[in-house]
PDB file of C-alpha atoms and ligand atoms in Angstrom:
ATOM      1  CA  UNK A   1    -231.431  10.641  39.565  1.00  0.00           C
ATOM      2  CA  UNK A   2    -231.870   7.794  41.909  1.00  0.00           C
ATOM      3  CA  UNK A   3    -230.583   8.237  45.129  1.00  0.00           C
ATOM      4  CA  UNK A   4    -229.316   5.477  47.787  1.00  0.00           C
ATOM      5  CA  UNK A   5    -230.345   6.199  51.526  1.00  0.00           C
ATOM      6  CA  UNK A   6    -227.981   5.420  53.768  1.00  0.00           C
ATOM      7  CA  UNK A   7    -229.943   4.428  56.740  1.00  0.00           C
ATOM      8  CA  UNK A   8    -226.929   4.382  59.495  1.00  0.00           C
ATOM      9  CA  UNK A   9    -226.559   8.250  58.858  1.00  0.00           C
ATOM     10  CA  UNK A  10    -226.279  10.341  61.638  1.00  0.00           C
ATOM     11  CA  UNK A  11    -229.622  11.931  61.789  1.00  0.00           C
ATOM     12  CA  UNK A  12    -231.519   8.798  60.578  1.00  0.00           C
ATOM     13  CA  UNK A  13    -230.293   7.734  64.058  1.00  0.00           C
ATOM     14  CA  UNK A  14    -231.449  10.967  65.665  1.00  0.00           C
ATOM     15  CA  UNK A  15    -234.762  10.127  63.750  1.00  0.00           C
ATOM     16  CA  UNK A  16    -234.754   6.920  65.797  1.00  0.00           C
ATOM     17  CA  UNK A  17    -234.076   8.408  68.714  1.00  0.00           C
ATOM     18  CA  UNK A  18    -230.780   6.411  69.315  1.00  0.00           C
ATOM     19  CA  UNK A  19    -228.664   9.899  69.674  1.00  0.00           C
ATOM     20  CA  UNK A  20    -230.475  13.172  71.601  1.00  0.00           C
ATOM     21  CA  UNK A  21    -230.895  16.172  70.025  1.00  0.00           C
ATOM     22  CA  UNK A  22    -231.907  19.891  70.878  1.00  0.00           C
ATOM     23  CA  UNK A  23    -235.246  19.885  69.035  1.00  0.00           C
ATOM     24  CA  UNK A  24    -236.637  23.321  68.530  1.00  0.00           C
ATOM     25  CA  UNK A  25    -239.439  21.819  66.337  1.00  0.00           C
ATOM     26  CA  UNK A  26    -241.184  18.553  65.393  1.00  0.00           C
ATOM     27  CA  UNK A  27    -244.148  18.601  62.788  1.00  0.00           C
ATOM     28  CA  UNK A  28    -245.778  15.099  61.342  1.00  0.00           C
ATOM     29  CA  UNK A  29    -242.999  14.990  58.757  1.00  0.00           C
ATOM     30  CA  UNK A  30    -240.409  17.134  59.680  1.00  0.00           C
ATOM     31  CA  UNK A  31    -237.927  17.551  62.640  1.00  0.00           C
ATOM     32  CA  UNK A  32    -235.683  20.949  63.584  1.00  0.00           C
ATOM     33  CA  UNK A  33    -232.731  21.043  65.720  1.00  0.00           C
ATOM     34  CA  UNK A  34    -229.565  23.195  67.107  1.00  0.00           C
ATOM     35  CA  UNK A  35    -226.256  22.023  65.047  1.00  0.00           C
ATOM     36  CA  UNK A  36    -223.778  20.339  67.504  1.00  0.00           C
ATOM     37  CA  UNK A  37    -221.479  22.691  65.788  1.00  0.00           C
ATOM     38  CA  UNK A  38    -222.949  25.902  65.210  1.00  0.00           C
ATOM     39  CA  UNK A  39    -221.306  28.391  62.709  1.00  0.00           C
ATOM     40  CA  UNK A  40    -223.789  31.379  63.991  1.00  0.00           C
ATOM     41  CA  UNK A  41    -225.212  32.188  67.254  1.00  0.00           C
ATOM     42  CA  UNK A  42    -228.670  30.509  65.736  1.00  0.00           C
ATOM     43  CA  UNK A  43    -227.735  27.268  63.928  1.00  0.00           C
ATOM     44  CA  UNK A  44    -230.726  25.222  62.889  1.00  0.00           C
ATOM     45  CA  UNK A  45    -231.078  22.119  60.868  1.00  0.00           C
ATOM     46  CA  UNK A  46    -235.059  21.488  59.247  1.00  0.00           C
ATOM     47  CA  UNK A  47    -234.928  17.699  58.086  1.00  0.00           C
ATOM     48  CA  UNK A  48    -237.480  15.835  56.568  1.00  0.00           C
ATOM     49  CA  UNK A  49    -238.535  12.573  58.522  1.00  0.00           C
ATOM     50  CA  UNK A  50    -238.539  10.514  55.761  1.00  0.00           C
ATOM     51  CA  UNK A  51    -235.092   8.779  53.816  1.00  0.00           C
ATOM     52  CA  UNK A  52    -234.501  11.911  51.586  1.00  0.00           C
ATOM     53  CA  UNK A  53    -230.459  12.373  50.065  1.00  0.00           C
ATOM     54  CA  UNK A  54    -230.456  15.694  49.049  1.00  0.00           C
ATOM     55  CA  UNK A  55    -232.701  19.073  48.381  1.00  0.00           C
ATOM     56  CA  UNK A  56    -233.737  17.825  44.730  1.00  0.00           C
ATOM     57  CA  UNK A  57    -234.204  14.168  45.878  1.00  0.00           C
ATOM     58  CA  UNK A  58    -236.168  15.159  48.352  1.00  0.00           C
ATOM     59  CA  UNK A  59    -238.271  18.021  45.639  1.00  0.00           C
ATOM     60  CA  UNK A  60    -238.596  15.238  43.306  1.00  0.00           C
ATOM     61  CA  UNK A  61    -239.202  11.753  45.703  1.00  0.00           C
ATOM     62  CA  UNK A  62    -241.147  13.444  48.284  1.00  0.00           C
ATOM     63  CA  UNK A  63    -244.834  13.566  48.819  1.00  0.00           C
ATOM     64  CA  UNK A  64    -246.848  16.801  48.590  1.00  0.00           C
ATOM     65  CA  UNK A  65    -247.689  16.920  52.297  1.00  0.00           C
ATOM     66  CA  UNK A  66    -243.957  16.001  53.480  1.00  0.00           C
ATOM     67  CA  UNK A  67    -242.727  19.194  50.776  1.00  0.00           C
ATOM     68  CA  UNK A  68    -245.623  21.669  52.445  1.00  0.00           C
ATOM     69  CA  UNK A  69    -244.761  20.489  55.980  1.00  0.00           C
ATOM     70  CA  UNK A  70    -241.294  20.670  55.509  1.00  0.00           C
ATOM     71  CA  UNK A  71    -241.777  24.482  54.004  1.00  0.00           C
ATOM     72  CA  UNK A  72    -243.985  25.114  56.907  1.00  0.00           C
ATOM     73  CA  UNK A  73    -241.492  24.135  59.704  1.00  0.00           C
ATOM     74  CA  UNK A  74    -238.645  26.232  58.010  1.00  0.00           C
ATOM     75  CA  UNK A  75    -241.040  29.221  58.782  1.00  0.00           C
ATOM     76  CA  UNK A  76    -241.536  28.704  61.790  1.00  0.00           C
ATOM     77  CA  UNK A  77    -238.154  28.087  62.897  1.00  0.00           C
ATOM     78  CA  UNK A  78    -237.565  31.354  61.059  1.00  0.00           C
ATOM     79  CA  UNK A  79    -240.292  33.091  63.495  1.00  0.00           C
ATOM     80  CA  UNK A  80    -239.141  31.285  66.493  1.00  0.00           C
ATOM     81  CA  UNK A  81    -235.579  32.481  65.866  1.00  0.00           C
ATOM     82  CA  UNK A  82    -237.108  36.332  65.720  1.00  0.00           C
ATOM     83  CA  UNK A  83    -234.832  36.766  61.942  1.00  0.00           C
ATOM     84  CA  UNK A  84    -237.339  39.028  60.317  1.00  0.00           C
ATOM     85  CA  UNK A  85    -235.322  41.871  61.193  1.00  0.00           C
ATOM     86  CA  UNK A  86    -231.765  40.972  60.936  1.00  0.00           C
ATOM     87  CA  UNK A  87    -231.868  37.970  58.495  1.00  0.00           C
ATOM     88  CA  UNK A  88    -230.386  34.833  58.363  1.00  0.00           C
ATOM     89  CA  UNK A  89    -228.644  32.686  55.626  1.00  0.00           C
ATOM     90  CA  UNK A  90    -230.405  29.034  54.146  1.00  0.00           C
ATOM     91  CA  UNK A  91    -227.833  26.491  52.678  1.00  0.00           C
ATOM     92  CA  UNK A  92    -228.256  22.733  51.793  1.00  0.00           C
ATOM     93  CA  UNK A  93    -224.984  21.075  50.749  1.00  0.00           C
ATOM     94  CA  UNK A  94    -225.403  18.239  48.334  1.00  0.00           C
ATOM     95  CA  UNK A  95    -222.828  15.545  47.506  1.00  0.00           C
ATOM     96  CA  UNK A  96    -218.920  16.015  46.757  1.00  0.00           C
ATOM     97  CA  UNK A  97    -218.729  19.066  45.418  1.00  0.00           C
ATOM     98  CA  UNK A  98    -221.297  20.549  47.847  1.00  0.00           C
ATOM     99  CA  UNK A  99    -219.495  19.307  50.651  1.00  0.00           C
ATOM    100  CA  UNK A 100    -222.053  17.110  52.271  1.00  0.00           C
ATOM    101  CA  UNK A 101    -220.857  15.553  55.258  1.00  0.00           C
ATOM    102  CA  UNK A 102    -224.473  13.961  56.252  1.00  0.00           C
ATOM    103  CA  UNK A 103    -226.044  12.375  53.610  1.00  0.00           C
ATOM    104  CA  UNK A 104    -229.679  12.808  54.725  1.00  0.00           C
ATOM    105  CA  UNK A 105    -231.140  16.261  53.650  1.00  0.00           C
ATOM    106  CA  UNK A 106    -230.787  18.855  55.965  1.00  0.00           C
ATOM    107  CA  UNK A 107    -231.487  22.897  55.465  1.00  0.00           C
ATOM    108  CA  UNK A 108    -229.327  25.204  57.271  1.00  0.00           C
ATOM    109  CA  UNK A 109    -230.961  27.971  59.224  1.00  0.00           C
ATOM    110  CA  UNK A 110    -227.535  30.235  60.337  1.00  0.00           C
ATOM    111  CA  UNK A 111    -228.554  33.560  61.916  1.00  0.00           C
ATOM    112  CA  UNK A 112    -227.101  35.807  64.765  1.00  0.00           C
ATOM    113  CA  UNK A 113    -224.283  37.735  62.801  1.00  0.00           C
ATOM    114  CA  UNK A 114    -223.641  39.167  59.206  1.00  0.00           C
ATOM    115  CA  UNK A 115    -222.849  35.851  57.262  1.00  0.00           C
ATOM    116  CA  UNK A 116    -220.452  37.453  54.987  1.00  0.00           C
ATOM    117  CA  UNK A 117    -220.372  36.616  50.871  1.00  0.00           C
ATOM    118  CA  UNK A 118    -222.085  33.488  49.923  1.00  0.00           C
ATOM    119  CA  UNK A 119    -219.416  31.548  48.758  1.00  0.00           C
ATOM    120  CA  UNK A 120    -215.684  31.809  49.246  1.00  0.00           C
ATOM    121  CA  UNK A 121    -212.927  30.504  46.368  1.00  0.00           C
ATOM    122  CA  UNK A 122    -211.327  28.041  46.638  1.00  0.00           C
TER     123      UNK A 122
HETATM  124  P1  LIG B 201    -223.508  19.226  55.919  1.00  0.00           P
HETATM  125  O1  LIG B 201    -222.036  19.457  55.791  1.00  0.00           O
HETATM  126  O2  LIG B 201    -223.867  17.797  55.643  1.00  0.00           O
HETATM  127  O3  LIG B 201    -224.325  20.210  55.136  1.00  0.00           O
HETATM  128  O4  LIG B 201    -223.854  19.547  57.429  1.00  0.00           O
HETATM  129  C1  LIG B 201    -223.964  18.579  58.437  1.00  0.00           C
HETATM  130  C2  LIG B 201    -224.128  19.309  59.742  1.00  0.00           C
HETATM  131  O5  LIG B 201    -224.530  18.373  60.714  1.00  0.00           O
HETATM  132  C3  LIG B 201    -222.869  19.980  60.264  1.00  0.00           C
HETATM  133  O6  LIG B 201    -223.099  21.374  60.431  1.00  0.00           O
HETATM  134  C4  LIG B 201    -222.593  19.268  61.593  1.00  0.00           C
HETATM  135  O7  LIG B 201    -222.094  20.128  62.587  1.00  0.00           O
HETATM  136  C5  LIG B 201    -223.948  18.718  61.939  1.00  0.00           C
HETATM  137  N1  LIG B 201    -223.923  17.502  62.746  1.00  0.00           N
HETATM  138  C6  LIG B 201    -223.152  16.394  62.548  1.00  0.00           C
HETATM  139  N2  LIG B 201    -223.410  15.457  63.467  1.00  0.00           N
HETATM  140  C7  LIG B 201    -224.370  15.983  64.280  1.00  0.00           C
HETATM  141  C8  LIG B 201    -225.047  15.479  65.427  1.00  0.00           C
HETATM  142  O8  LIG B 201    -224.823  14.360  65.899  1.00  0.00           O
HETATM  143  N3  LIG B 201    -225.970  16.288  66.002  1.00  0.00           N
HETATM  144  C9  LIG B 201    -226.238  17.548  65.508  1.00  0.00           C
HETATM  145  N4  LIG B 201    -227.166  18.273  66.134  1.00  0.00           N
HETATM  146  N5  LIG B 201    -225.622  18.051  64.415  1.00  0.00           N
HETATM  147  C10 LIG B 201    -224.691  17.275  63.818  1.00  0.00           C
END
């Protein structure tokens, strides 16, 4: 699948530092920080640095070292947000029927309360 970046997307712009963020973690490749609109009392976006759509654009387009960094900085915001114990909930929306309102991949790291099913009908 061939995906088109988009590169006036909101966190391409936090990427270029033209809009702050609350950065709980920047590796070589990857960047972490606190959703503007948090659905948890932890709310944590992981994104890689480089023009990535979606989850399987990014599994497919990226390099090796951007996929292991990117796995690497999702367990350490795990560790820094202390959810061994209580757990948290991962998502990454993907186009329309995913519900993607930012089309540069993101992974959602919700955690602070039960999270309830995983998906709701609709
Ligand atoms: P999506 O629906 O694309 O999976 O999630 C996009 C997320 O980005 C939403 O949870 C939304 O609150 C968050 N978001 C949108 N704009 C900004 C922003 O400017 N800064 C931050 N930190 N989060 C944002």
């Amino acid at each position: 699948m061939a995906y088109a970046y988009d590169t006036s997307n909101i966190f391409a712009r936090i990427l270029r530092g033209e809009i702050p963020n609350s950065t709980v973690l920047e590796t070589e490749h990857s960047l972490a920080f606190r959703d503007i609109a948090p659905q948890a009392p932890d709310h944590v976006l992981v994104i890689p640095k480089g023009p990535y759509v979606t989850y399987d654009h990014f599994c497919a387009a990226a390099s090796d070292a951007e996929i292991v960094d990117f796995a690497r900085a999702v367990a350490r915001v795990c560790a820094a947000l202390g959810v061994e114990e209580n757990g948290y909930r991962a998502i990454t929306n993907a186009g329309t029927h995913g519900v993607q309102e930012v089309p540069h991949f993101h992974m959602h790291i919700v955690a602070g309360r039960p999270m309830g099913r995983m998906l709701e009908q609709s």
